[in-house]
Amino acid sequence: MRETLRGIAPLVASPPAFDATRAEHIAAQRFGELGAATELGGERDQNFRIDTDDGRYVLKISNHTDGPETLDVQAEALRHISRTAPDLPVMQPVPTVEGNPWTAVEMDGETHLIRLFTFLPGGSPSGGTLDEDALYEYGGTVARVGRALRGFFHPDARYEVLWDLRYTSDLRELIYAIKDDQRRALAERVLDRFDDRVAPSFESLRAQVIHNDLTLDNVLFDEGKVSGIVDFGDLTHTALVSDLAIALASVMHRCTDPFDAARHVIRGYVEITPLTDSEARILGDLVAARLLSWGVIVAWRSVEHPEKTDHTTTGVEDGWALLQSLERTGLDVVGRRLRTAALSSNVPYPRMEQSELLSRRQTVMGDSPLFYCDPVHFVGGEGVWLFDSAGRRYLDAYNNVQVVGHGNARVADAVGGQVSKLTTNTRYLHEAVVTLSERLLETLPDGLDRVMFVNSGSEANDLAWRLAAAATGRDGAVVSEHAYHGITDATVALSPADWPRKTRPDHVETVPPPARSHHRGAQPSGAEAMTAALDRLGRRGYDPAAFVFDPLFTSDGIFPPNSERLTAMAGRIHDLDGLIIADEVQAGYGRTGSNLWGFQATDVVPDIVTMGKPMGNGHPVAAVATRSDIASVLMDRTGMFSTFGGNPVSCAAALAVMDVIEDEGLLAQTREVGAYLHDGLVDMSTRYDVIGDVRREGTMVGVELVSDEDDWTPATDTAKDVVEGLRRRRVLIGSSGSSDNVLKIRPPLVFERDHADRLLGVLDSVLETECDG
Ligand code: PMP
């Protein structure tokens, strides 16, 4: 039964056993090349080097299971490569004296087809002898062979051979032959992963005829350069990415730093053939599958066909050792590293070393701010993880823009798909912008019935301010004490956090954020605070156009919305015919865990809602939603058009984000994980006096650090040290508040309990170091 497994026939038969004299005879008689024969290795064919007076050849005596169809595929493929990539150093067939591509010879009742090829110089390098450039060239060569074969077709091209990664799941039938219990268990686990993660999508990968065995045994090197590509015996129609996985497995088990070597090979490959996201995602599993095929086939042959020994056994122990070490690293981590290498190589700019990058950045960007005293150079991300240029991963508990996770495949596919299809503007009809507008309005209160698209939170707030000023005919504003609303002239004025020289513009007044009374003294009520602010504004000659607020008061130090207080404030504004602008750039897109929008945690009904940041998961897109009576005033006066605002690519990104939030139940997850994180932090606050307060809504969490709980002295330096300490332990958070003493924890919404545990554990150890318990 086992001998009838698909693709196993070629692995069972032993290579033919011609002697050198007979080989010399065949070379002379059938091919007209007279010379001495020296036997070379071969897994299932027998190969002889023939040294003649005017050159060297390889006489290839095929296994009797390989008939004329198989050889014809290989011959045609070589001919195709000579036409499409004449500079690739592939072996060239030499016809028989009669002009045929092969000749047939009988041996022990079996027919063997025999070919002669030109002999290519060079040899198989050991991993250590390949430097960066050689590894890069190897990767490029693998890609070029695939590219050269891209348009090749042959009716017999589906050669069934168990080395084809398509048959990985079938290896399960052979693992009984692995003697070592631990290795057998490892094989089971790798196969389980393969069945789970790779098999379901294998048939939808890019497929074509590929070489299928471009190991360092078959890509020859001479003085660090590729000199020959040989052995097309496993050529078949299968997933294109298999060639890269096979090359990686070949390099990684020979090198002392497998990931470093893999990166260079990948770089060479993707520069010619960029990987699709679905290929990059399974690359690690395909490398594991190749290593496993190797181990299993050798083990099985040693049990069932002990007479068959060939070069495939050489190095197989290193193959097992690599597979074991990859599993120890974690196949998820391996997969991410290879994917990151594949996708981050696939970009139109050169990679730079950190020191070079820093100095060149300084030259062209001056003192443009960077996080951390030791800045981080990220090259990739996945979910809640970011990867730096050395391949180290960081837990991201800070970036809210990537709301549905770094490198989210659905968003990437939506953006990539739309970019390659159409990128226009809203002056042409398009479904995406209409669908997105409808989807957004469905989530907002009745009455908000218009959407306008721009490209950043600042632009959205700027437009909101213009709308409010036009609709009310006023120019006074009220904001919170340490608000931030953007970088344009109008929005800087609305941002006390960024007021130049801390000077208040005449037309702006502030109200305190909701604060716990025990550390801020007696608070005026919401109505009192707003009345006082409006009085001050009025005394300077301004009536309120709008109260602009971030429902989570992120820049003020993170305060959960207090409905009663905010409703009273909004009421005072509405009484004077001013408008309420909810700036959802931070609080929106599910951050609170209860609704899509932060203001929905209160009874306030805004007249204008602005959104941005997470809206495109990293793609720049922002919007303003308002009522038609408000929008029409500005539209009638000046109109409003933004070249990029609402373009189909941005809308595709924004629609994909909404889909993922809904389909993956991210609001519920945010509620659950936010509460869990909060409990852990409250527990920690009982052990560290420096934690004065833990505030949060969903997964917007503020941990206020104070050096003296009685007079509530902000522990600004400690907060900075904690943020830096977490960075050194590879966890990212930030800080906020007017004294910058509030730890800002605001992870992508795909943050899970395990991630919260890691954050809590690392924070605990950093606080222990910084604050001595
Ligand atoms: N509003 C709020 C509440 C913000 O936090 C920010 C950005 N941090 C902005 C507006 C401005 O958004 P952008 O940087 O996209 O212009």
mmCIF file of N, CA, C and O in Angstrom, residues 424-505:
data_model
loop_
_atom_site.group_PDB
_atom_site.id
_atom_site.type_symbol
_atom_site.label_atom_id
_atom_site.label_comp_id
_atom_site.label_asym_id
_atom_site.label_seq_id
_atom_site.Cartn_x
_atom_site.Cartn_y
_atom_site.Cartn_z
ATOM 1 N N THR A 424 -8.569 56.988 -8.262
ATOM 2 C CA THR A 424 -9.033 58.280 -8.806
ATOM 3 C C THR A 424 -9.462 59.185 -7.663
ATOM 4 O O THR A 424 -8.915 59.087 -6.577
ATOM 5 N N ASN A 425 -10.423 60.036 -7.875
ATOM 6 C CA ASN A 425 -10.889 60.925 -6.810
ATOM 7 C C ASN A 425 -12.404 61.003 -6.841
ATOM 8 O O ASN A 425 -13.057 60.452 -7.727
ATOM 9 N N THR A 426 -12.939 61.704 -5.841
ATOM 10 C CA THR A 426 -14.396 61.664 -5.666
ATOM 11 C C THR A 426 -15.166 62.488 -6.710
ATOM 12 O O THR A 426 -16.385 62.572 -6.643
ATOM 13 N N ARG A 427 -14.454 63.090 -7.658
ATOM 14 C CA ARG A 427 -15.194 63.795 -8.720
ATOM 15 C C ARG A 427 -15.661 62.837 -9.805
ATOM 16 O O ARG A 427 -16.347 63.230 -10.744
ATOM 17 N N TYR A 428 -15.220 61.586 -9.698
ATOM 18 C CA TYR A 428 -15.776 60.537 -10.562
ATOM 19 C C TYR A 428 -16.648 59.651 -9.695
ATOM 20 O O TYR A 428 -16.382 59.498 -8.503
ATOM 21 N N LEU A 429 -17.645 59.038 -10.317
ATOM 22 C CA LEU A 429 -18.499 58.140 -9.538
ATOM 23 C C LEU A 429 -17.705 56.914 -9.113
ATOM 24 O O LEU A 429 -16.912 56.386 -9.893
ATOM 25 N N HIS A 430 -17.876 56.500 -7.872
ATOM 26 C CA HIS A 430 -17.259 55.246 -7.453
ATOM 27 C C HIS A 430 -18.037 54.637 -6.291
ATOM 28 O O HIS A 430 -18.499 55.353 -5.402
ATOM 29 N N GLU A 431 -18.141 53.302 -6.294
ATOM 30 C CA GLU A 431 -18.902 52.617 -5.253
ATOM 31 C C GLU A 431 -18.265 52.731 -3.881
ATOM 32 O O GLU A 431 -18.943 52.840 -2.855
ATOM 33 N N ALA A 432 -16.909 52.670 -3.832
ATOM 34 C CA ALA A 432 -16.236 52.521 -2.530
ATOM 35 C C ALA A 432 -16.585 53.672 -1.593
ATOM 36 O O ALA A 432 -16.918 53.463 -0.424
ATOM 37 N N VAL A 433 -16.538 54.906 -2.115
ATOM 38 C CA VAL A 433 -16.751 56.060 -1.242
ATOM 39 C C VAL A 433 -18.211 56.125 -0.773
ATOM 40 O O VAL A 433 -18.503 56.518 0.360
ATOM 41 N N VAL A 434 -19.121 55.702 -1.648
ATOM 42 C CA VAL A 434 -20.534 55.709 -1.264
ATOM 43 C C VAL A 434 -20.796 54.627 -0.213
ATOM 44 O O VAL A 434 -21.435 54.859 0.816
ATOM 45 N N THR A 435 -20.244 53.443 -0.465
ATOM 46 C CA THR A 435 -20.448 52.333 0.485
ATOM 47 C C THR A 435 -19.872 52.695 1.853
ATOM 48 O O THR A 435 -20.497 52.467 2.885
ATOM 49 N N LEU A 436 -18.665 53.282 1.840
ATOM 50 C CA LEU A 436 -18.042 53.628 3.113
ATOM 51 C C LEU A 436 -18.871 54.693 3.845
ATOM 52 O O LEU A 436 -19.101 54.593 5.058
ATOM 53 N N SER A 437 -19.323 55.688 3.105
ATOM 54 C CA SER A 437 -20.142 56.734 3.745
ATOM 55 C C SER A 437 -21.375 56.115 4.394
ATOM 56 O O SER A 437 -21.724 56.429 5.534
ATOM 57 N N GLU A 438 -22.033 55.231 3.649
ATOM 58 C CA GLU A 438 -23.244 54.599 4.209
ATOM 59 C C GLU A 438 -22.910 53.791 5.451
ATOM 60 O O GLU A 438 -23.617 53.842 6.459
ATOM 61 N N ARG A 439 -21.813 53.034 5.357
ATOM 62 C CA ARG A 439 -21.429 52.201 6.517
ATOM 63 C C ARG A 439 -21.146 53.067 7.742
ATOM 64 O O ARG A 439 -21.515 52.734 8.856
ATOM 65 N N LEU A 440 -20.446 54.186 7.532
ATOM 66 C CA LEU A 440 -20.115 55.057 8.665
ATOM 67 C C LEU A 440 -21.379 55.676 9.259
ATOM 68 O O LEU A 440 -21.562 55.688 10.480
ATOM 69 N N LEU A 441 -22.249 56.174 8.381
ATOM 70 C CA LEU A 441 -23.450 56.846 8.891
ATOM 71 C C LEU A 441 -24.343 55.881 9.675
ATOM 72 O O LEU A 441 -24.978 56.270 10.644
ATOM 73 N N GLU A 442 -24.345 54.610 9.262
ATOM 74 C CA GLU A 442 -25.131 53.616 10.006
ATOM 75 C C GLU A 442 -24.687 53.510 11.464
ATOM 76 O O GLU A 442 -25.453 53.121 12.327
ATOM 77 N N THR A 443 -23.406 53.811 11.710
ATOM 78 C CA THR A 443 -22.886 53.661 13.076
ATOM 79 C C THR A 443 -23.086 54.927 13.909
ATOM 80 O O THR A 443 -22.800 54.932 15.096
ATOM 81 N N LEU A 444 -23.541 56.005 13.280
ATOM 82 C CA LEU A 444 -23.621 57.301 13.959
ATOM 83 C C LEU A 444 -25.075 57.655 14.254
ATOM 84 O O LEU A 444 -25.995 57.088 13.655
ATOM 85 N N PRO A 445 -25.308 58.621 15.154
ATOM 86 C CA PRO A 445 -26.695 58.965 15.504
ATOM 87 C C PRO A 445 -27.467 59.482 14.282
ATOM 88 O O PRO A 445 -26.876 60.071 13.365
ATOM 89 N N ASP A 446 -28.798 59.269 14.336
ATOM 90 C CA ASP A 446 -29.658 59.820 13.277
ATOM 91 C C ASP A 446 -29.408 61.313 13.213
ATOM 92 O O ASP A 446 -29.119 61.940 14.232
ATOM 93 N N GLY A 447 -29.552 61.868 12.085
ATOM 94 C CA GLY A 447 -29.324 63.319 11.968
ATOM 95 C C GLY A 447 -27.970 63.583 11.337
ATOM 96 O O GLY A 447 -27.845 64.484 10.517
ATOM 97 N N LEU A 448 -26.960 62.792 11.720
ATOM 98 C CA LEU A 448 -25.666 62.928 11.032
ATOM 99 C C LEU A 448 -25.845 62.200 9.706
ATOM 100 O O LEU A 448 -25.977 60.976 9.677
ATOM 101 N N ASP A 449 -25.884 62.952 8.626
ATOM 102 C CA ASP A 449 -26.263 62.344 7.344
ATOM 103 C C ASP A 449 -25.324 62.717 6.204
ATOM 104 O O ASP A 449 -25.638 62.502 5.040
ATOM 105 N N ARG A 450 -24.193 63.344 6.531
ATOM 106 C CA ARG A 450 -23.234 63.700 5.480
ATOM 107 C C ARG A 450 -21.835 63.293 5.908
ATOM 108 O O ARG A 450 -21.479 63.410 7.085
ATOM 109 N N VAL A 451 -21.034 62.842 4.923
ATOM 110 C CA VAL A 451 -19.641 62.496 5.217
ATOM 111 C C VAL A 451 -18.753 63.218 4.211
ATOM 112 O O VAL A 451 -19.083 63.315 3.029
ATOM 113 N N MET A 452 -17.627 63.750 4.714
ATOM 114 C CA MET A 452 -16.620 64.374 3.837
ATOM 115 C C MET A 452 -15.291 63.709 4.144
ATOM 116 O O MET A 452 -14.970 63.483 5.317
ATOM 117 N N PHE A 453 -14.516 63.455 3.093
ATOM 118 C CA PHE A 453 -13.278 62.701 3.315
ATOM 119 C C PHE A 453 -12.036 63.559 3.130
ATOM 120 O O PHE A 453 -11.960 64.369 2.190
ATOM 121 N N VAL A 454 -11.090 63.371 4.015
ATOM 122 C CA VAL A 454 -9.785 64.037 3.940
ATOM 123 C C VAL A 454 -8.706 62.975 4.251
ATOM 124 O O VAL A 454 -8.977 61.775 4.108
ATOM 125 N N ASN A 455 -7.522 63.418 4.655
ATOM 126 C CA ASN A 455 -6.418 62.446 4.753
ATOM 127 C C ASN A 455 -5.752 62.342 6.110
ATOM 128 O O ASN A 455 -4.854 61.524 6.286
ATOM 129 N N SER A 456 -6.106 63.187 7.045
ATOM 130 C CA SER A 456 -5.473 63.118 8.364
ATOM 131 C C SER A 456 -6.428 63.670 9.400
ATOM 132 O O SER A 456 -7.389 64.392 9.061
ATOM 133 N N GLY A 457 -6.128 63.338 10.655
ATOM 134 C CA GLY A 457 -6.948 63.845 11.745
ATOM 135 C C GLY A 457 -6.929 65.361 11.776
ATOM 136 O O GLY A 457 -7.963 66.011 12.018
ATOM 137 N N SER A 458 -5.757 65.944 11.521
ATOM 138 C CA SER A 458 -5.645 67.409 11.532
ATOM 139 C C SER A 458 -6.567 68.022 10.490
ATOM 140 O O SER A 458 -7.272 69.004 10.747
ATOM 141 N N GLU A 459 -6.539 67.436 9.301
ATOM 142 C CA GLU A 459 -7.397 67.968 8.232
ATOM 143 C C GLU A 459 -8.868 67.825 8.589
ATOM 144 O O GLU A 459 -9.675 68.711 8.283
ATOM 145 N N ALA A 460 -9.192 66.684 9.222
ATOM 146 C CA ALA A 460 -10.595 66.462 9.594
ATOM 147 C C ALA A 460 -11.024 67.525 10.601
ATOM 148 O O ALA A 460 -12.108 68.124 10.472
ATOM 149 N N ASN A 461 -10.180 67.800 11.611
ATOM 150 C CA ASN A 461 -10.542 68.800 12.607
ATOM 151 C C ASN A 461 -10.540 70.210 12.005
ATOM 152 O O ASN A 461 -11.348 71.055 12.382
ATOM 153 N N ASP A 462 -9.624 70.438 11.094
ATOM 154 C CA ASP A 462 -9.573 71.740 10.434
ATOM 155 C C ASP A 462 -10.875 71.978 9.675
ATOM 156 O O ASP A 462 -11.491 73.056 9.762
ATOM 157 N N LEU A 463 -11.295 70.931 8.944
ATOM 158 C CA LEU A 463 -12.539 71.049 8.180
ATOM 159 C C LEU A 463 -13.728 71.194 9.129
ATOM 160 O O LEU A 463 -14.644 71.996 8.879
ATOM 161 N N ALA A 464 -13.708 70.435 10.223
ATOM 162 C CA ALA A 464 -14.800 70.521 11.201
ATOM 163 C C ALA A 464 -14.894 71.949 11.736
ATOM 164 O O ALA A 464 -15.991 72.502 11.902
ATOM 165 N N TRP A 465 -13.742 72.526 12.001
ATOM 166 C CA TRP A 465 -13.735 73.898 12.524
ATOM 167 C C TRP A 465 -14.290 74.887 11.491
ATOM 168 O O TRP A 465 -15.095 75.762 11.790
ATOM 169 N N ARG A 466 -13.913 74.707 10.230
ATOM 170 C CA ARG A 466 -14.458 75.572 9.172
ATOM 171 C C ARG A 466 -15.976 75.403 9.072
ATOM 172 O O ARG A 466 -16.709 76.377 8.890
ATOM 173 N N LEU A 467 -16.421 74.151 9.172
ATOM 174 C CA LEU A 467 -17.866 73.888 9.085
ATOM 175 C C LEU A 467 -18.595 74.598 10.226
ATOM 176 O O LEU A 467 -19.625 75.259 10.021
ATOM 177 N N ALA A 468 -18.033 74.465 11.445
ATOM 178 C CA ALA A 468 -18.697 75.055 12.611
ATOM 179 C C ALA A 468 -18.700 76.571 12.511
ATOM 180 O O ALA A 468 -19.722 77.230 12.784
ATOM 181 N N ALA A 469 -17.568 77.123 12.100
ATOM 182 C CA ALA A 469 -17.477 78.582 12.017
ATOM 183 C C ALA A 469 -18.447 79.106 10.950
ATOM 184 O O ALA A 469 -19.142 80.116 11.157
ATOM 185 N N ALA A 470 -18.513 78.396 9.810
ATOM 186 C CA ALA A 470 -19.403 78.847 8.737
ATOM 187 C C ALA A 470 -20.866 78.724 9.166
ATOM 188 O O ALA A 470 -21.669 79.644 8.956
ATOM 189 N N ALA A 471 -21.200 77.587 9.812
ATOM 190 C CA ALA A 471 -22.610 77.342 10.148
ATOM 191 C C ALA A 471 -23.096 78.278 11.248
ATOM 192 O O ALA A 471 -24.259 78.681 11.259
ATOM 193 N N THR A 472 -22.204 78.613 12.209
ATOM 194 C CA THR A 472 -22.652 79.455 13.332
ATOM 195 C C THR A 472 -22.368 80.931 13.087
ATOM 196 O O THR A 472 -22.896 81.781 13.788
ATOM 197 N N GLY A 473 -21.489 81.202 12.166
ATOM 198 C CA GLY A 473 -21.081 82.590 11.944
ATOM 199 C C GLY A 473 -20.261 83.115 13.113
ATOM 200 O O GLY A 473 -20.170 84.321 13.329
ATOM 201 N N ARG A 474 -19.681 82.209 13.930
ATOM 202 C CA ARG A 474 -18.906 82.606 15.117
ATOM 203 C C ARG A 474 -17.459 82.160 14.970
ATOM 204 O O ARG A 474 -17.127 81.357 14.114
ATOM 205 N N ASP A 475 -16.626 82.598 15.908
ATOM 206 C CA ASP A 475 -15.240 82.130 15.834
ATOM 207 C C ASP A 475 -14.613 81.852 17.194
ATOM 208 O O ASP A 475 -13.401 81.856 17.350
ATOM 209 N N GLY A 476 -15.445 81.601 18.218
ATOM 210 C CA GLY A 476 -14.903 81.232 19.535
ATOM 211 C C GLY A 476 -14.908 79.727 19.709
ATOM 212 O O GLY A 476 -15.764 79.026 19.166
ATOM 213 N N ALA A 477 -13.925 79.200 20.472
ATOM 214 C CA ALA A 477 -13.853 77.747 20.676
ATOM 215 C C ALA A 477 -13.560 77.424 22.135
ATOM 216 O O ALA A 477 -12.887 78.191 22.827
ATOM 217 N N VAL A 478 -14.061 76.265 22.569
ATOM 218 C CA VAL A 478 -13.707 75.750 23.888
ATOM 219 C C VAL A 478 -13.119 74.355 23.687
ATOM 220 O O VAL A 478 -13.654 73.549 22.908
ATOM 221 N N VAL A 479 -12.007 74.099 24.376
ATOM 222 C CA VAL A 479 -11.348 72.786 24.294
ATOM 223 C C VAL A 479 -10.915 72.393 25.713
ATOM 224 O O VAL A 479 -11.000 73.213 26.627
ATOM 225 N N SER A 480 -10.405 71.169 25.887
ATOM 226 C CA SER A 480 -9.939 70.786 27.227
ATOM 227 C C SER A 480 -8.531 71.351 27.461
ATOM 228 O O SER A 480 -7.841 71.747 26.520
ATOM 229 N N GLU A 481 -8.136 71.333 28.749
ATOM 230 C CA GLU A 481 -6.929 72.087 29.157
ATOM 231 C C GLU A 481 -5.638 71.688 28.454
ATOM 232 O O GLU A 481 -4.753 72.504 28.254
ATOM 233 N N HIS A 482 -5.521 70.381 28.156
ATOM 234 C CA HIS A 482 -4.273 69.952 27.507
ATOM 235 C C HIS A 482 -4.604 69.176 26.223
ATOM 236 O O HIS A 482 -3.997 68.151 25.904
ATOM 237 N N ALA A 483 -5.609 69.708 25.500
ATOM 238 C CA ALA A 483 -6.076 69.003 24.298
ATOM 239 C C ALA A 483 -5.033 69.053 23.191
ATOM 240 O O ALA A 483 -4.177 69.925 23.149
ATOM 241 N N TYR A 484 -5.145 68.063 22.285
ATOM 242 C CA TYR A 484 -4.383 68.108 21.032
ATOM 243 C C TYR A 484 -5.354 67.764 19.901
ATOM 244 O O TYR A 484 -6.029 66.730 19.952
ATOM 245 N N HIS A 485 -5.412 68.641 18.897
ATOM 246 C CA HIS A 485 -6.342 68.367 17.794
ATOM 247 C C HIS A 485 -5.711 68.498 16.413
ATOM 248 O O HIS A 485 -6.415 68.367 15.419
ATOM 249 N N GLY A 486 -4.400 68.780 16.319
ATOM 250 C CA GLY A 486 -3.818 68.760 14.976
ATOM 251 C C GLY A 486 -2.727 69.779 14.724
ATOM 252 O O GLY A 486 -2.318 70.522 15.619
ATOM 253 N N ILE A 487 -2.263 69.787 13.468
ATOM 254 C CA ILE A 487 -1.068 70.563 13.119
ATOM 255 C C ILE A 487 -1.340 71.762 12.210
ATOM 256 O O ILE A 487 -0.421 72.470 11.838
ATOM 257 N N THR A 488 -2.583 71.968 11.794
ATOM 258 C CA THR A 488 -2.825 73.133 10.922
ATOM 259 C C THR A 488 -2.963 74.377 11.805
ATOM 260 O O THR A 488 -3.127 74.269 13.018
ATOM 261 N N ASP A 489 -2.930 75.545 11.207
ATOM 262 C CA ASP A 489 -3.057 76.780 11.987
ATOM 263 C C ASP A 489 -4.282 76.728 12.894
ATOM 264 O O ASP A 489 -4.199 77.009 14.087
ATOM 265 N N ALA A 490 -5.425 76.357 12.277
ATOM 266 C CA ALA A 490 -6.670 76.368 13.045
ATOM 267 C C ALA A 490 -6.635 75.342 14.167
ATOM 268 O O ALA A 490 -7.120 75.597 15.273
ATOM 269 N N THR A 491 -6.048 74.160 13.899
ATOM 270 C CA THR A 491 -6.106 73.103 14.921
ATOM 271 C C THR A 491 -4.998 73.252 15.977
ATOM 272 O O THR A 491 -5.174 72.805 17.101
ATOM 273 N N VAL A 492 -3.893 73.894 15.624
ATOM 274 C CA VAL A 492 -2.894 74.204 16.663
ATOM 275 C C VAL A 492 -3.535 75.160 17.666
ATOM 276 O O VAL A 492 -3.369 75.027 18.883
ATOM 277 N N ALA A 493 -4.325 76.090 17.144
ATOM 278 C CA ALA A 493 -5.003 77.024 18.044
ATOM 279 C C ALA A 493 -5.939 76.269 19.007
ATOM 280 O O ALA A 493 -6.149 76.684 20.141
ATOM 281 N N LEU A 494 -6.460 75.148 18.531
ATOM 282 C CA LEU A 494 -7.372 74.352 19.380
ATOM 283 C C LEU A 494 -6.604 73.345 20.243
ATOM 284 O O LEU A 494 -7.203 72.471 20.850
ATOM 285 N N SER A 495 -5.272 73.430 20.260
ATOM 286 C CA SER A 495 -4.435 72.421 20.933
ATOM 287 C C SER A 495 -3.538 73.055 21.996
ATOM 288 O O SER A 495 -2.362 73.336 21.742
ATOM 289 N N PRO A 496 -4.060 73.256 23.227
ATOM 290 C CA PRO A 496 -3.210 73.838 24.282
ATOM 291 C C PRO A 496 -1.912 73.057 24.466
ATOM 292 O O PRO A 496 -0.889 73.645 24.833
ATOM 293 N N ALA A 497 -1.940 71.748 24.186
ATOM 294 C CA ALA A 497 -0.725 70.945 24.338
ATOM 295 C C ALA A 497 0.391 71.481 23.454
ATOM 296 O O ALA A 497 1.576 71.299 23.771
ATOM 297 N N ASP A 498 0.029 72.146 22.355
ATOM 298 C CA ASP A 498 1.037 72.616 21.396
ATOM 299 C C ASP A 498 1.013 74.129 21.193
ATOM 300 O O ASP A 498 1.582 74.619 20.214
ATOM 301 N N TRP A 499 0.358 74.846 22.079
ATOM 302 C CA TRP A 499 0.319 76.302 21.870
ATOM 303 C C TRP A 499 1.734 76.857 21.857
ATOM 304 O O TRP A 499 2.528 76.597 22.787
ATOM 305 N N PRO A 500 2.064 77.651 20.814
ATOM 306 C CA PRO A 500 3.411 78.229 20.774
ATOM 307 C C PRO A 500 3.633 79.090 22.023
ATOM 308 O O PRO A 500 2.769 79.892 22.380
ATOM 309 N N ARG A 501 4.746 78.890 22.679
ATOM 310 C CA ARG A 501 5.112 79.594 23.914
ATOM 311 C C ARG A 501 3.988 79.554 24.943
ATOM 312 O O ARG A 501 3.779 80.476 25.721
ATOM 313 N N LYS A 502 3.222 78.462 24.880
ATOM 314 C CA LYS A 502 2.118 78.242 25.834
ATOM 315 C C LYS A 502 1.136 79.425 25.880
ATOM 316 O O LYS A 502 0.501 79.686 26.895
ATOM 317 N N THR A 503 1.038 80.139 24.767
ATOM 318 C CA THR A 503 0.168 81.322 24.754
ATOM 319 C C THR A 503 -1.196 80.990 24.169
ATOM 320 O O THR A 503 -1.292 80.467 23.048
ATOM 321 N N ARG A 504 -2.212 81.337 24.929
ATOM 322 C CA ARG A 504 -3.583 81.049 24.503
ATOM 323 C C ARG A 504 -4.019 82.017 23.393
ATOM 324 O O ARG A 504 -3.905 83.234 23.556
ATOM 325 N N PRO A 505 -4.512 81.503 22.279
ATOM 326 C CA PRO A 505 -5.091 82.419 21.288
ATOM 327 C C PRO A 505 -6.359 83.045 21.879
ATOM 328 O O PRO A 505 -7.075 82.389 22.652
#
